[in-house]
XYZ file of C-alpha atoms in Angstrom:
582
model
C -166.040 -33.785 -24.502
C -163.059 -35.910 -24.942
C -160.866 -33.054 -25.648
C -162.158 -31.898 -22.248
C -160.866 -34.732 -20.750
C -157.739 -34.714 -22.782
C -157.079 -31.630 -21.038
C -157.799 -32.593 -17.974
C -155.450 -35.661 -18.058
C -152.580 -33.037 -19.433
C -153.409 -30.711 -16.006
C -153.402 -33.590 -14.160
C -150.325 -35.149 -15.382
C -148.273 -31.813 -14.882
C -149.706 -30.581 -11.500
C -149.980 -33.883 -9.225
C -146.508 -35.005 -8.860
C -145.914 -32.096 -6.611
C -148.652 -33.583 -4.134
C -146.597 -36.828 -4.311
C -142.972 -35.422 -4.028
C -140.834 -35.139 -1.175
C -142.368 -31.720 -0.475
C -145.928 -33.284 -0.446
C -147.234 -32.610 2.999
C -146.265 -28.929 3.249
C -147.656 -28.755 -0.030
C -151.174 -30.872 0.704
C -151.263 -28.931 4.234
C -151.153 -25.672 2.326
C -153.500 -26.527 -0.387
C -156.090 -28.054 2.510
C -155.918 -24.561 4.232
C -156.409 -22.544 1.369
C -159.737 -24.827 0.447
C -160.775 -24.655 3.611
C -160.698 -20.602 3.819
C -162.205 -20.706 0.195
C -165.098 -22.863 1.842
C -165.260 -20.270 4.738
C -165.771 -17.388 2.475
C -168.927 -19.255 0.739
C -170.119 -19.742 4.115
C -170.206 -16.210 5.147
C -171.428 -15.222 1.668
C -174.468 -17.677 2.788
C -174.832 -15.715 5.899
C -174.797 -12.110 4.263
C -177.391 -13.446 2.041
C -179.769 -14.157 5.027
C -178.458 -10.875 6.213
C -180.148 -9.149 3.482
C -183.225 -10.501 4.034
C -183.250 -9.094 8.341
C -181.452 -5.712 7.418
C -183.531 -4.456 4.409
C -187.196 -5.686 6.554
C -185.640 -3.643 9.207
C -185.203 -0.714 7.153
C -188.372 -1.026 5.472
C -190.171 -1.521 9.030
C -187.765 1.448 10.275
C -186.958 -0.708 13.312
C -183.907 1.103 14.733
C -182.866 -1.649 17.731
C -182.840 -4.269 14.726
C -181.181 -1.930 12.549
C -177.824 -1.341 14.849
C -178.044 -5.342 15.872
C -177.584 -5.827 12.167
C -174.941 -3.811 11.629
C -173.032 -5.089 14.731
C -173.466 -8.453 12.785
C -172.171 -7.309 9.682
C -168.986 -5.990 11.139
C -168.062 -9.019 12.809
C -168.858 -10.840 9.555
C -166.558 -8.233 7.381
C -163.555 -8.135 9.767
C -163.801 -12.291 9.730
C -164.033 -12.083 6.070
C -160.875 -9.589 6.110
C -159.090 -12.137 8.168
C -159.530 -14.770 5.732
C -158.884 -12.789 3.034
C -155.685 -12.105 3.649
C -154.718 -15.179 5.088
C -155.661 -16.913 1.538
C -153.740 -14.698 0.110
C -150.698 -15.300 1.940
C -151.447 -18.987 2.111
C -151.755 -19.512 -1.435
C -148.862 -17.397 -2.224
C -146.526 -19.718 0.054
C -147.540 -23.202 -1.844
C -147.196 -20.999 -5.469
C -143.730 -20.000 -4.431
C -142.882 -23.847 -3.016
C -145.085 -25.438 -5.703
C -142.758 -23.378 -8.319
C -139.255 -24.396 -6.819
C -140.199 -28.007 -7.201
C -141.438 -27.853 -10.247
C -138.400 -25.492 -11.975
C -135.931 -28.255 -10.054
C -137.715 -31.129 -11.668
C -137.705 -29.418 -14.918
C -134.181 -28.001 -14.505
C -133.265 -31.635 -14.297
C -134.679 -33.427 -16.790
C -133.739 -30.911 -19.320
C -129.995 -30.365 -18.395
C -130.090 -34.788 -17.573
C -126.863 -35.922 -19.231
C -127.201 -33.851 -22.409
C -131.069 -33.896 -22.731
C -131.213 -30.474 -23.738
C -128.511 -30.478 -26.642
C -130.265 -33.951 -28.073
C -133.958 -31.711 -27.710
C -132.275 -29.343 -30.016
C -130.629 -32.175 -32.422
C -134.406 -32.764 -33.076
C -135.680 -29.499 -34.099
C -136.692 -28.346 -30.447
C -139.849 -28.912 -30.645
C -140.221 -26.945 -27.353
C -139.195 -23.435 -28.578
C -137.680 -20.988 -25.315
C -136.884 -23.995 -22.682
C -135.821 -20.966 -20.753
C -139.715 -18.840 -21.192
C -141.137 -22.665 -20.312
C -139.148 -22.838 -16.852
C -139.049 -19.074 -15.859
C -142.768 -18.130 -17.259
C -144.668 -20.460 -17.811
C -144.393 -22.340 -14.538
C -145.119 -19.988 -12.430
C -147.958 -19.242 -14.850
C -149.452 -22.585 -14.611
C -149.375 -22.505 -10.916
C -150.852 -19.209 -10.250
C -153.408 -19.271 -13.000
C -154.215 -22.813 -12.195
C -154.643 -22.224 -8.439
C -156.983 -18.907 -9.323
C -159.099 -20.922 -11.703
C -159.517 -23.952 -9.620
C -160.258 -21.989 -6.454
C -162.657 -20.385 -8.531
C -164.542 -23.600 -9.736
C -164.537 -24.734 -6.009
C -166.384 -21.478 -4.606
C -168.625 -21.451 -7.501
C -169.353 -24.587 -7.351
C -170.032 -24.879 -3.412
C -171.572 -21.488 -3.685
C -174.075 -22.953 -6.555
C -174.694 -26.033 -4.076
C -175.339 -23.908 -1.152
C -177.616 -21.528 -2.693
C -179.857 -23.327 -5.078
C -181.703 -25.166 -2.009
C -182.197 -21.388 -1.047
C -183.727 -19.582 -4.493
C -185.585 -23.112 -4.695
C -187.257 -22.234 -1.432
C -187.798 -18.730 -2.456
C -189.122 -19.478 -5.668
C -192.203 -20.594 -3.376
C -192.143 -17.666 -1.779
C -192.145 -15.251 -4.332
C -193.923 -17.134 -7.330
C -194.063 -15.967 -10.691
C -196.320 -13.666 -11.600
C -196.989 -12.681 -15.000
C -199.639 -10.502 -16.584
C -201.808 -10.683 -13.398
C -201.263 -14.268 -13.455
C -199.473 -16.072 -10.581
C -197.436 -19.266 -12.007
C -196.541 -21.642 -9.571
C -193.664 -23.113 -11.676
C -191.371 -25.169 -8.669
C -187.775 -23.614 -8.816
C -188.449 -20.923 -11.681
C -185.420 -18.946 -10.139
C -183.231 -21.597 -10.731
C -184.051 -22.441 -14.158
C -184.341 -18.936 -15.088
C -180.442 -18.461 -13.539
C -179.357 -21.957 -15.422
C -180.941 -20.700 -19.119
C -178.919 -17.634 -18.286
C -175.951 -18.824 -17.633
C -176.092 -21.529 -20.404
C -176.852 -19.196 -23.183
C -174.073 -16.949 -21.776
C -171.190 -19.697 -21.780
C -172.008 -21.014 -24.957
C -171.940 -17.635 -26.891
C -168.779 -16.494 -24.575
C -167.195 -20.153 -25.967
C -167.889 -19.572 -29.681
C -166.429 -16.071 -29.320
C -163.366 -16.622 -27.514
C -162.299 -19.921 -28.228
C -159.883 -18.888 -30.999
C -157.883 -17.007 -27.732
C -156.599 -20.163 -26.874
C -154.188 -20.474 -29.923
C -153.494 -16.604 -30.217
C -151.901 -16.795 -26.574
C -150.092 -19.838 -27.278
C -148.551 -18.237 -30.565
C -148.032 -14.529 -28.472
C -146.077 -16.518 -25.640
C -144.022 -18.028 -28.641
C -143.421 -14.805 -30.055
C -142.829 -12.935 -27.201
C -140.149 -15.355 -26.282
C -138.984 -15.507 -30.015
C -138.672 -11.344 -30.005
C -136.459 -11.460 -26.165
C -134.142 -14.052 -27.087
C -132.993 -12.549 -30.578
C -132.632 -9.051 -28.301
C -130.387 -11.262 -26.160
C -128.545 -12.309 -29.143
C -127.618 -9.375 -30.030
C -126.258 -8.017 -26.702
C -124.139 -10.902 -26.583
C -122.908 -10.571 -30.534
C -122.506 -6.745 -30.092
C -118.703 -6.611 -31.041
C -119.173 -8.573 -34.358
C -122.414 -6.580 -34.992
C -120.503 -3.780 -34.794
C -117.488 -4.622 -36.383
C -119.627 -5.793 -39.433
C -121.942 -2.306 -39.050
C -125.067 -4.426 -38.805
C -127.030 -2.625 -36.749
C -129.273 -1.655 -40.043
C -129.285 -5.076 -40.485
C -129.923 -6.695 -37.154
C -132.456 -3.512 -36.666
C -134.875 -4.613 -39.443
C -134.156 -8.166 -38.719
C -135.501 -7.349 -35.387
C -138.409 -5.128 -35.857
C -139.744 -7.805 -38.612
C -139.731 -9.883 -35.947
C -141.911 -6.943 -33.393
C -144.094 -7.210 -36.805
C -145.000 -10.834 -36.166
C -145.642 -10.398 -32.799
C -147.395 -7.100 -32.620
C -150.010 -8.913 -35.512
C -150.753 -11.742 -33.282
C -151.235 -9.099 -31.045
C -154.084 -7.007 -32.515
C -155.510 -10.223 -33.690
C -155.699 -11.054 -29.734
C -157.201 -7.742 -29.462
C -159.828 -7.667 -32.309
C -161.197 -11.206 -29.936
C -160.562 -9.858 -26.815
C -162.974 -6.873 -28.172
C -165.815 -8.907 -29.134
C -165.477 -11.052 -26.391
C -165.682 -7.820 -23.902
C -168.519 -6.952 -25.857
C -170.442 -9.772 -24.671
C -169.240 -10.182 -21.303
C -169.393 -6.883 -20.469
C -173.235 -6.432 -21.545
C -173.626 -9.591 -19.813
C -172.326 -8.401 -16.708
C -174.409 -5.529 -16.607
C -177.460 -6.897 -17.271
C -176.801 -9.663 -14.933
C -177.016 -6.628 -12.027
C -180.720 -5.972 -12.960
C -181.944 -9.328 -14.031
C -182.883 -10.847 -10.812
C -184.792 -8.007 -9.995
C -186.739 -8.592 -13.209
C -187.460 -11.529 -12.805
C -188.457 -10.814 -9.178
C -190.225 -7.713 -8.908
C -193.550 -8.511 -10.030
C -193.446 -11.054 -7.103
C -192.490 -7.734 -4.721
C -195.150 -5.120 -6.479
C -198.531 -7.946 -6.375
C -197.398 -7.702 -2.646
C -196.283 -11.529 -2.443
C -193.201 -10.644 -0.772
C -191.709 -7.642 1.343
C -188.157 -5.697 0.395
C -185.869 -8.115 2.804
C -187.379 -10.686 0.437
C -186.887 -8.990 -2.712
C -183.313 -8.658 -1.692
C -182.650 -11.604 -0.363
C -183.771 -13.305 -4.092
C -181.831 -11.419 -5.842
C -178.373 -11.829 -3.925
C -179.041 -15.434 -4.073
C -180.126 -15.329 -7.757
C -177.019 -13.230 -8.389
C -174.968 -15.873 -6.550
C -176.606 -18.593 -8.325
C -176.032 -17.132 -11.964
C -172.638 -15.614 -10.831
C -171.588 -19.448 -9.705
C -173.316 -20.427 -13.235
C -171.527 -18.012 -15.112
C -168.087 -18.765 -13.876
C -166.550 -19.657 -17.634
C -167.553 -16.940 -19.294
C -166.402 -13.968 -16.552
C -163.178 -16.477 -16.296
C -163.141 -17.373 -20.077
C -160.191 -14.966 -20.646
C -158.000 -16.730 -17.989
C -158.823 -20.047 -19.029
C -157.765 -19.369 -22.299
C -154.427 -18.086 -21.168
C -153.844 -20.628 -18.730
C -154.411 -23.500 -21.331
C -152.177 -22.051 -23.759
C -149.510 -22.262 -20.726
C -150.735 -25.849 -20.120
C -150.221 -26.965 -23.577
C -146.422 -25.230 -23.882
C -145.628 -26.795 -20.734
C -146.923 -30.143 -21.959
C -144.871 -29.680 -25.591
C -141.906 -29.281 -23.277
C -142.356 -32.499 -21.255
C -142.769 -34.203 -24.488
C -139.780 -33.297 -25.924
C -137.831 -33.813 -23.046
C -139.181 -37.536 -23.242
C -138.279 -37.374 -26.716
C -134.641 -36.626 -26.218
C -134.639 -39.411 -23.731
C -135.852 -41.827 -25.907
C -133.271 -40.836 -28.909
C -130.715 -41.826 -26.123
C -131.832 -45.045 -25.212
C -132.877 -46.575 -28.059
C -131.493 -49.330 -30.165
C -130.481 -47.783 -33.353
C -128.286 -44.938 -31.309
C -124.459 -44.699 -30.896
C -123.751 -45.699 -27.152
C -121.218 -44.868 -24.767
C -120.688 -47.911 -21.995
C -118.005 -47.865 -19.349
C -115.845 -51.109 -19.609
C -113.628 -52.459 -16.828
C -111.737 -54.383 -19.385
C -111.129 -51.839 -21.977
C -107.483 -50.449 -23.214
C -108.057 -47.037 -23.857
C -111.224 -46.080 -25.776
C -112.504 -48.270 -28.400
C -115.284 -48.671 -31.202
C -115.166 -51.717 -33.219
C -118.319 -50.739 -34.947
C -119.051 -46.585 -35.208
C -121.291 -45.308 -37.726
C -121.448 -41.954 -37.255
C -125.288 -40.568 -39.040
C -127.167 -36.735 -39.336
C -130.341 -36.290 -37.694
C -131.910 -37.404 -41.533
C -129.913 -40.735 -41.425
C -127.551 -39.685 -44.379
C -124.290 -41.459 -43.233
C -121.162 -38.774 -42.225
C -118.498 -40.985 -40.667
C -117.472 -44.461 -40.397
C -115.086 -45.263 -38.158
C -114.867 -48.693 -36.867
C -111.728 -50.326 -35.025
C -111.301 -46.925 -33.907
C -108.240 -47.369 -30.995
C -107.355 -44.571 -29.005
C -104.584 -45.902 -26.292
C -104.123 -44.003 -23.098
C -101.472 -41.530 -22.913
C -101.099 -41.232 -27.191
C -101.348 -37.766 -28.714
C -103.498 -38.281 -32.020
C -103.913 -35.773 -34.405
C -107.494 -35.934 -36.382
C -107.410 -34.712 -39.835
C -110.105 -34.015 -42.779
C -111.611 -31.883 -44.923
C -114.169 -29.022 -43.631
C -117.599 -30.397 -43.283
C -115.916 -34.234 -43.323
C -117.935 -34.946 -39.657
C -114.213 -34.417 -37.175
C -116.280 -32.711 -34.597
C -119.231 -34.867 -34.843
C -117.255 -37.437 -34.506
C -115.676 -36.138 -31.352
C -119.378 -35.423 -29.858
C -120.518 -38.785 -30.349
C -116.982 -40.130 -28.617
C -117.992 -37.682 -25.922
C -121.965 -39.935 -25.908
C -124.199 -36.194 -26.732
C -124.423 -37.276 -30.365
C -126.986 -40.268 -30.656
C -127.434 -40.333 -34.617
C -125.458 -43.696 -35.705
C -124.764 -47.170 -34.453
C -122.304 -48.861 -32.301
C -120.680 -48.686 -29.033
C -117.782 -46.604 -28.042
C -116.077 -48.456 -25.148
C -113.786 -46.257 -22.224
C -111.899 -47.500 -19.759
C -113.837 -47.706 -16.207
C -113.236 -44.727 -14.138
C -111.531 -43.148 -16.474
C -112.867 -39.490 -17.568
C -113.277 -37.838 -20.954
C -113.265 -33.906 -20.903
C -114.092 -31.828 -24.724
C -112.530 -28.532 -25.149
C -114.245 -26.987 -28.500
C -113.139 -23.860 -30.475
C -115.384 -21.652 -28.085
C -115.318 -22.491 -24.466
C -118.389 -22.038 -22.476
C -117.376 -19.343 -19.425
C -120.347 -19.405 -17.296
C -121.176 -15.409 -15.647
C -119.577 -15.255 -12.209
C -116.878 -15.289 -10.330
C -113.294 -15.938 -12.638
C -112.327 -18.734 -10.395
C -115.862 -20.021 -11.212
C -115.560 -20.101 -14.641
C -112.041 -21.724 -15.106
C -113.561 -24.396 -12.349
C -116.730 -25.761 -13.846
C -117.918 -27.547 -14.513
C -116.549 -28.416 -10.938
C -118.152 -25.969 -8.333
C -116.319 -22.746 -7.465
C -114.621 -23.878 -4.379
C -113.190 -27.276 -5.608
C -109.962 -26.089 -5.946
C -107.197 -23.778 -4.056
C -106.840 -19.935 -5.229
C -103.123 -20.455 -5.662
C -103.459 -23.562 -7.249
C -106.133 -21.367 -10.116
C -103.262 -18.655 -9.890
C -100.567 -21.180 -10.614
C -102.691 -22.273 -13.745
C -103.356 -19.187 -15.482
C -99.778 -18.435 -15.159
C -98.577 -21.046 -16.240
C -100.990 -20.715 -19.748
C -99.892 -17.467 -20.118
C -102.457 -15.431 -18.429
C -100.484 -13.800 -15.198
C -103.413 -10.654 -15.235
C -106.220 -12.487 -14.799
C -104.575 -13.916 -11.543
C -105.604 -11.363 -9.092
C -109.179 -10.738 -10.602
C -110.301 -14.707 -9.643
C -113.107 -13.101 -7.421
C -114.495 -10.200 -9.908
C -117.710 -11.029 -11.519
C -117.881 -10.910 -14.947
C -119.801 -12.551 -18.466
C -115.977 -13.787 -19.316
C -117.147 -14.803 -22.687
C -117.584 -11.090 -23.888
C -114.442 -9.685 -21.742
C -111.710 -12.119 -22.698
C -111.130 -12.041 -26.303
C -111.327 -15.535 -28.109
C -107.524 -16.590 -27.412
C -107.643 -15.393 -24.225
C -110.716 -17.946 -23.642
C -109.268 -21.227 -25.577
C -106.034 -20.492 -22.627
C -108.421 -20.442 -20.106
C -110.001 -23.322 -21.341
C -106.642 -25.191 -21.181
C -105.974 -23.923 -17.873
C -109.640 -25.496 -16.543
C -108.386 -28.947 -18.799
C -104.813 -29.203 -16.412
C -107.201 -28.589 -13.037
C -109.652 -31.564 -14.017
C -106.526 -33.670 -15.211
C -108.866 -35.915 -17.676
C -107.658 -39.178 -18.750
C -108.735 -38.365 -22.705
C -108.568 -34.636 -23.516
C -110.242 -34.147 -27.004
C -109.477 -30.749 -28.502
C -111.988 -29.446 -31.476
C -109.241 -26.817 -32.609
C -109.081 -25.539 -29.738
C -106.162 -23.569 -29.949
C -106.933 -22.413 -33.580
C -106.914 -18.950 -32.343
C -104.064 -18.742 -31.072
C -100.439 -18.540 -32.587
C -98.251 -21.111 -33.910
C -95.811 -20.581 -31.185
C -98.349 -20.297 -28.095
C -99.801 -23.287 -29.233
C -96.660 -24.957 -29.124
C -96.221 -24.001 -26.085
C -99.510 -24.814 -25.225
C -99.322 -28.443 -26.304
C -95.952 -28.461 -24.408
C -97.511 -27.813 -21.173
C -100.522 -30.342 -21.919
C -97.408 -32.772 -21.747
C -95.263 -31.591 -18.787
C -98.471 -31.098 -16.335
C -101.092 -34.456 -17.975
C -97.901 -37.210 -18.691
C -100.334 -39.743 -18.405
C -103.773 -38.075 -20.557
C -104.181 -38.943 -24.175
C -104.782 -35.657 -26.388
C -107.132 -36.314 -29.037
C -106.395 -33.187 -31.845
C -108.752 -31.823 -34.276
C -107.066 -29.053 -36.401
C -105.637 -28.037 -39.583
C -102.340 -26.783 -39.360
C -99.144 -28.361 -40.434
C -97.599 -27.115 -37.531
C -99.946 -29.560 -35.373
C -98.057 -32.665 -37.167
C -94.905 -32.623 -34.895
C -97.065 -32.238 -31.587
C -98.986 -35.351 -31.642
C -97.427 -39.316 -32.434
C -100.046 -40.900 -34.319
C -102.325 -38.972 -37.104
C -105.959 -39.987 -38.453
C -107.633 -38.407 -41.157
C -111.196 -38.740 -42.805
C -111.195 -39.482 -46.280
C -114.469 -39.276 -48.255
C -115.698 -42.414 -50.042
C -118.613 -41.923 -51.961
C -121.484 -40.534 -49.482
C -119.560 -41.253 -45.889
C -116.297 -40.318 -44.683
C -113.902 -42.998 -43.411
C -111.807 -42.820 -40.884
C -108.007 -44.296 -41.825
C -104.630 -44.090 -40.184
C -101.347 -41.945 -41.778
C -98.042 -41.701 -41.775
C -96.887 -39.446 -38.944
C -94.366 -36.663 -39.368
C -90.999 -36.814 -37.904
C -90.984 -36.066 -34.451
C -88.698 -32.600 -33.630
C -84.743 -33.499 -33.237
């Protein structure tokens, strides 16, 4: 029972902020009109059951005026019914669809919320497939949830409505037995309850194990697309490497997980349709049974004998709702508890932010440039990597960062840049002042060229000719009259191609503190040169911050730090510079 209400609390927790948000009236209004339809339809299910009982005494009395009358009734009760139908449908897809853009806004912002997403992943990402969690699974929890519940409801209403019915028609129709007329009060009823009792509790013990197989299918599913995805977007090194043999097995081990799970979903799903399915079945002739002794001692005519059983059916059928929705429920709570792994590590990389023993980054309207008196720069595991307090970084200096692979350069960078929280102290930077990171790999976002050398600004923030006057002046003059041609840049530029473009998005932002992770390692010694050179002519006033290992590097920048190991942690230290070019 109290993982019951565990669950309940989870449901709860995810689906009422909605009702709450800005978009809470449309939503309530919504919700309150599909209830009240689902209400509706119990209603006229009530009246078709005292239907029966008029139409089949009329047929067995072969009066034809009360016949047509009946049928006259009927039809206005079907096209009502039709009516409603389709209204709930349309209804209840309008809140799914507005119910869904909330909720993939709200999640879209917590997870992308000042780095939240890469500090999820620092931590093991817990929540495996962020993107299955906002693009499936939310629009799972909302339709499946709004099925099930609107289920409950009607059976629930439907149970309340018609037990007061078989109760009276248990009286009617009494049990007889052997001859033997039992006047047990409300025998219909219990018989229906027993029923449907016996039914949920085998349907529970068969298919509870469901729950966990669809959690770990969703996972694997997920697991199976995104390594598909991976290698659509690493074709050219697959195929330079002729790895397809490779990447093929790799990929159909993976199927081999997945397609397991899978029959193990299916040997429970078969045992489980087993039992509903013979349940369902006998569920059509069991009222009569239980009835029809009542019907052939003479105790009751054929508009009673059908009106029993539709309101015994409806009775058991409201009864029986978890095990002919068992199948459902069991998906939908695999949804609910993926969706509620991904809220919890999103409050998880929150928390590794804000608390005490992380490396902070705090704006300071005093500060000279960016400053750490105290930086202890940690892995995830706590092992220390870099130490590298008094660290002074003027504005407008060109610093060169030096050190051996592996020595922590561009962790240090990201926790300069406040996405690495694994350490302890405070990196101070100048008020107003912006930082911008270019690594070895630029991220080129699909879309429009002028897009991608913008962002992170939006596409529009600055002038075409300005953009044009960029990329000519980094050395890309072809690119200039494609800025409006769609394309995933990242796979059509080659990687030199992209660390110019990244420079030429770097001299549009104009940051105050520009700190390059090698990134112009790809290209050569003289178009870096030249590169740097233009860093100076169109930024005078930004301070480059250099990670890279060429000698050549030396002459470009005026100060030089390198990370020297000392026993477990790498310190940062000051050098002499090289002579600066005649």
């Amino acid at each position: 029972m109290s993982r019951l209400f565990a669950s309940l609390a989870v449901v709860w927790r995810l689906a009422a902020p909605y009702f709450r948000s800005e978009d809470r009236w449309a939503g309530r209004a919504l919700l309150a009109a599909v209830v009240v339809i689902e209400l509706a339809i119990v209603a006229i299910s009530v009246l078709i059951n005292q239907w029966n009982n008029r139409f089949y005494n009329a047929l067995q009395e072969r009066s034809w005026d009360t016949f047509v009358s009946e049928l006259l009734f009927f039809c206005g009760l079907a096209a009502i019914f039709i009516v409603l139908a389709v209204y709930q449908l349309y209804l209840n897809q309008w809140l799914q669809i507005r119910w869904r853009r909330w909720m993939t806004d709200r999640y879209l912002s917590h997870w992308l919320d000042d780095g939240n997403h890469y500090r999820m992943q620092l931590l093991g990402d817990a929540a495996d497939n962020p993107d299955q969690r906002i693009a499936d699974d939310i629009n799972l929890f909302i339709d499946r949830g709004l099925s099930i519940g609107l289920g409950l409801l009607n059976s629930v209403v439907t149970l309340v409505s018609f037990v007061a019915i078989l109760w009276g028609l248990s009286e009617q129709a009494p049990l007889h037995l052997g001859g033997t007329v039992w006047n047990i009060p409300g025998y219909l009823v219990w018989a229906a309850l027993l029923y449907a009792i016996l039914g949920t509790a085998v349907t529970h013990l068969i298919g509870r194990p469901l729950i966990r197989l669809n959690f770990q299918q969703q996972r694997y599913e997920a697991d199976f697309r995104f390594n598909l995805v991976r290698v659509r977007e690493s074709g050219e090194q697959i195929a330079l490497l002729s790895g397809e043999t490779a990447e093929r097995a790799r990929l159909l081990d993976r199927f081999a997980v997945l397609m397991g799970n899978w029959f193990a979903i299916m040997t429970r799903q078969k045992k489980l349709t087993f039992f509903t399915a013979g349940y369902s079945q006998i569920s059509t002739i069991f009222p009569f049974v239980v009835v029809s002794p009542a019907y052939f001692a003479g105790a009751v005519n054929l508009g009673g004998l059908m009106q029993t059983a539709s309101a015994f059916s409806s009775v058991q059928t409201a009864l029986s709702f978890f095990v002919t929705s068992y199948r459902t429920i069991a998906e939908w709570k695999a949804v609910v508890d993926r969706l509620d792994g991904f809220e919890t590590s999103i409050a998880a990389g929150r928390a590794l932010q804000t608390r005490d023993d992380s490396i902070t980054v705090a704006a300071h309207s005093g500060a000279e440039g960016i400053r750490a008196e105290t930086l202890n720069v940690r892995l995830p595991g706590g092992a220390p990597l870099v130490a590298a307090g008094g660290l002074a970084l003027p504005a407008g200096e060109h610093v060169l960062v030096n050190g051996p692979s592996g020595s922590g350069k561009s962790t240090l960078f990201r926790a300069l840049a406040g996405v690495w929280p694994f350490g302890d102290g405070t990196v101070s930077v100048p008020e107003g002042k912006r930082v911008m990171v270019l690594p070895q790999r630029p991220y080129l976002p699909v879309g429009p060229l002028a897009a991608a050398i913008s962002y992170p600004a939006m596409p529009d923030a600055y002038p075409r000719d300005r953009i044009a006057d960029v990329l000519n002046a980094v050395g890309l003059p072809g690119l200039a009259p494609r800025l409006d041609e769609d394309a995933h840049w990242g796979r059509t530029l080659s990687l030199g191609e992209q660390q110019r473009l990244a420079i030429a998005r770097a001299i549009l932002h104009a940051p105050d503190y520009l700190l390059l992770d090698e990134a112009t390692a790809s290209l050569d010694e003289p178009s870096e040169a030249a590169l740097y050179g233009l860093l100076r002519d169109r930024l005078p006033g930004t301070a480059l911050i250099s990670i890279g290992h060429r000698s050549t590097l030396d002459v470009l920048h005026d100060r030089h730090l390198v990370l020297e190991r000392d026993g477990d942690c790498c310190h940062l230290r000051e050098r002499a510079a090289a002579p600066a070019p005649a």
